[in-house]
Coordinates of C-alpha atoms in Angstrom, one line a residue:
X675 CA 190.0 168.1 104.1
X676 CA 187.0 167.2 103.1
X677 CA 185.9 163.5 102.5
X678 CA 186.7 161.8 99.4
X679 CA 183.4 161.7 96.8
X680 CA 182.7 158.9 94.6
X681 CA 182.5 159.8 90.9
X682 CA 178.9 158.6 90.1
X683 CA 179.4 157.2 86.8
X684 CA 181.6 154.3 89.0
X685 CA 179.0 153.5 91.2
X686 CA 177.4 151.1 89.0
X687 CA 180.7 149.4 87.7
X688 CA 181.4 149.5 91.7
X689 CA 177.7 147.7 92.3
X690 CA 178.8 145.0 89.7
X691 CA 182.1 144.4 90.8
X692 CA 181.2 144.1 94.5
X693 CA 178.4 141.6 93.2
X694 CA 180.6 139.7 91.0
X695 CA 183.4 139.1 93.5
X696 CA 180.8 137.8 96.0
X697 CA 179.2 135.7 93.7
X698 CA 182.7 134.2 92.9
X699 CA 183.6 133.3 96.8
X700 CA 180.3 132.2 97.1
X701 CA 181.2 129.5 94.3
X702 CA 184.1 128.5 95.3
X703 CA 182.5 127.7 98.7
X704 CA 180.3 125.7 97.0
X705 CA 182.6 123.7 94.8
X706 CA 184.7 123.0 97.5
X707 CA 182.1 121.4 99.8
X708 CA 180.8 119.0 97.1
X709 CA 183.1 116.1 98.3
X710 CA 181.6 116.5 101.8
X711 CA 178.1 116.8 100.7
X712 CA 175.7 114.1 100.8
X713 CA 172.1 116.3 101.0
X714 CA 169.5 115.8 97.9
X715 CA 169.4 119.7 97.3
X716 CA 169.2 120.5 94.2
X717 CA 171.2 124.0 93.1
X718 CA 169.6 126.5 90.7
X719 CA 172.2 129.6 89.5
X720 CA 170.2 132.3 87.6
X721 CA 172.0 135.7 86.3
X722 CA 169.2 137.9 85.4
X723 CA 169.3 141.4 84.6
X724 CA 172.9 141.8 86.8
X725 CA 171.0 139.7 89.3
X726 CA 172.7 136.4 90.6
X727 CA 170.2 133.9 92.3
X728 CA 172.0 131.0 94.2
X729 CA 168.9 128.5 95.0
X730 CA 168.8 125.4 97.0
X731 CA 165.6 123.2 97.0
X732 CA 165.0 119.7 98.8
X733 CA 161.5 118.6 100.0
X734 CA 159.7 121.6 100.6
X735 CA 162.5 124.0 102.1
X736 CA 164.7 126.0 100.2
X737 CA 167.7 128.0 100.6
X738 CA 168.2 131.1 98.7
X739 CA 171.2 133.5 97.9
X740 CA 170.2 136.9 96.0
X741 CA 172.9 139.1 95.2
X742 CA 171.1 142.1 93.4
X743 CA 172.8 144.8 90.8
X744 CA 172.2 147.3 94.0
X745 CA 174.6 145.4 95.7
X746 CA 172.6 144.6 99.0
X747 CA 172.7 140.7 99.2
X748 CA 169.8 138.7 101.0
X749 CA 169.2 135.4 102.5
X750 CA 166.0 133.8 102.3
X751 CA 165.0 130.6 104.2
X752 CA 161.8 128.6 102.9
X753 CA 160.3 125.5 105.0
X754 CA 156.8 123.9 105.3
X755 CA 156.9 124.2 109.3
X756 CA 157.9 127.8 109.2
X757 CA 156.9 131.4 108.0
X758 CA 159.7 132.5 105.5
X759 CA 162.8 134.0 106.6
X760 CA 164.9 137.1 105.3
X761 CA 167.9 138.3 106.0
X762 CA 169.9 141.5 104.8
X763 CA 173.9 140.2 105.4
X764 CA 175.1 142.6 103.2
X765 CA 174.3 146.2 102.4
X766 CA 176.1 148.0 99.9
X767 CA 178.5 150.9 101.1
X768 CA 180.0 152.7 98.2
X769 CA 183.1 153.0 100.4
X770 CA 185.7 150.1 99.0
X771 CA 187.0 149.5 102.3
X772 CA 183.7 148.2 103.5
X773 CA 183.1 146.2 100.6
X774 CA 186.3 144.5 101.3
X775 CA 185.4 144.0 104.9
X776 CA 182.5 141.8 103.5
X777 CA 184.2 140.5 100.9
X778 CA 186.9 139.9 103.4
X779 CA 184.8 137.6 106.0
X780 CA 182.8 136.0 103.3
X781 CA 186.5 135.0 102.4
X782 CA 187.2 134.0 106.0
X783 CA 184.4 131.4 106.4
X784 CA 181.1 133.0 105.9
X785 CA 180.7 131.7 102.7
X786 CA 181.2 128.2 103.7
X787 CA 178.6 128.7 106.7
X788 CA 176.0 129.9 104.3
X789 CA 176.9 126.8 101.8
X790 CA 176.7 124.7 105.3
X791 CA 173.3 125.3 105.8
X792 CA 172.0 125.2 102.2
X793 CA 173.3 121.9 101.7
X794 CA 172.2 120.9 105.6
X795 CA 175.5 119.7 106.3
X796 CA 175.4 121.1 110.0
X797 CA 171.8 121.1 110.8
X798 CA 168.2 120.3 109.0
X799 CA 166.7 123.6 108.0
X800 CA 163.5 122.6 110.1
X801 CA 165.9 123.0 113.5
X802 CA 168.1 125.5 112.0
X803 CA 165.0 127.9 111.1
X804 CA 163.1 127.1 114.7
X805 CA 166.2 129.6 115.9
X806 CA 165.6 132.2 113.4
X807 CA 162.7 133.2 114.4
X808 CA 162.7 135.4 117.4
X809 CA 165.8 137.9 117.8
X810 CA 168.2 135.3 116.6
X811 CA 169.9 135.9 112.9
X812 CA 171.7 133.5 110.9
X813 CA 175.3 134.1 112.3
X814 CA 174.0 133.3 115.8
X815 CA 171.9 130.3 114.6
X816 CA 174.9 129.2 113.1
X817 CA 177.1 129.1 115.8
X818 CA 174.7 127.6 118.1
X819 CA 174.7 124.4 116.2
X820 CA 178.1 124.7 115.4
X821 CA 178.8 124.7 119.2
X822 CA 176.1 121.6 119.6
X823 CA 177.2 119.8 117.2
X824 CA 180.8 119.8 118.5
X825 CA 179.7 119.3 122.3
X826 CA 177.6 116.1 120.7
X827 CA 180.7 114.6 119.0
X828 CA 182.8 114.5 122.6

């Protein structure tokens, strides 16, 4: 048996769908930690082109979310101390059950790790970005803090 092809006219409705659905958890995440959120950042949403932008800016540092119509998603981490920072956390996979995978953990707290740090509810960006730049990505910088700020609260 040979392994199940993707009709290519679907590939972009796949792309788009994929980008949509993130964009919608990411949202949610978003809306939800409102009530907890007491950061000046200010939230830009652009749709261009199939493009969703997800951009938070404070005093000189910014937080960015790109979810392109290729279906790769990006972080990018701005601030004045610090050379910028990019991070690939999602490439796209035509196959559906990978897409769910991400869709999946995004679902499963991601989303609200990567609202977390936009809004600088766990960290400043100015501490959180000193990790990121060496080996260390964004999951890994994330839980460090998590783990720090939990052994600070004992």
């Amino acid at each position: 048996m040979g392994k199940k092809s993707v009709d290519p006219s679907q590939v972009p409705l796949m792309k788009s769908e994929m980008v949509a659905t993130a964009f919608e958890i990411l949202m949610e995440a978003y809306i939800k930690s409102l009530g907890r959120c007491s950061s000046g950042q200010k939230v830009t949403i652009t749709i261009k082109s199939y493009n969703r932008y997800i951009k938070f800016s404070g005093f000189r540092e910014y937080f960015d979310i790109c979810l392109y119509k290729s279906g790769d998603i990006d972080i990018k981490m701005r601030e004045s101390c610090h050379a910028d920072y990019l991070e690939r956390i999602y490439e796209y996979k035509e196959d559906r059950s990978q897409q769910e995978v991400f869709l999946q953990k995004l679902r499963d707290g991601f989303a609200e790790q990567l609202i977390d740090v936009a809004n600088c509810s766990l960290m400043d960006y100015h501490s959180f970005m000193d990790m990121l730049h060496g080996d260390w990505h964004f999951k890994e910088a994330y839980e460090y803090f998590t783990k720090l700020v939990e052994g600070c609260k004992v």
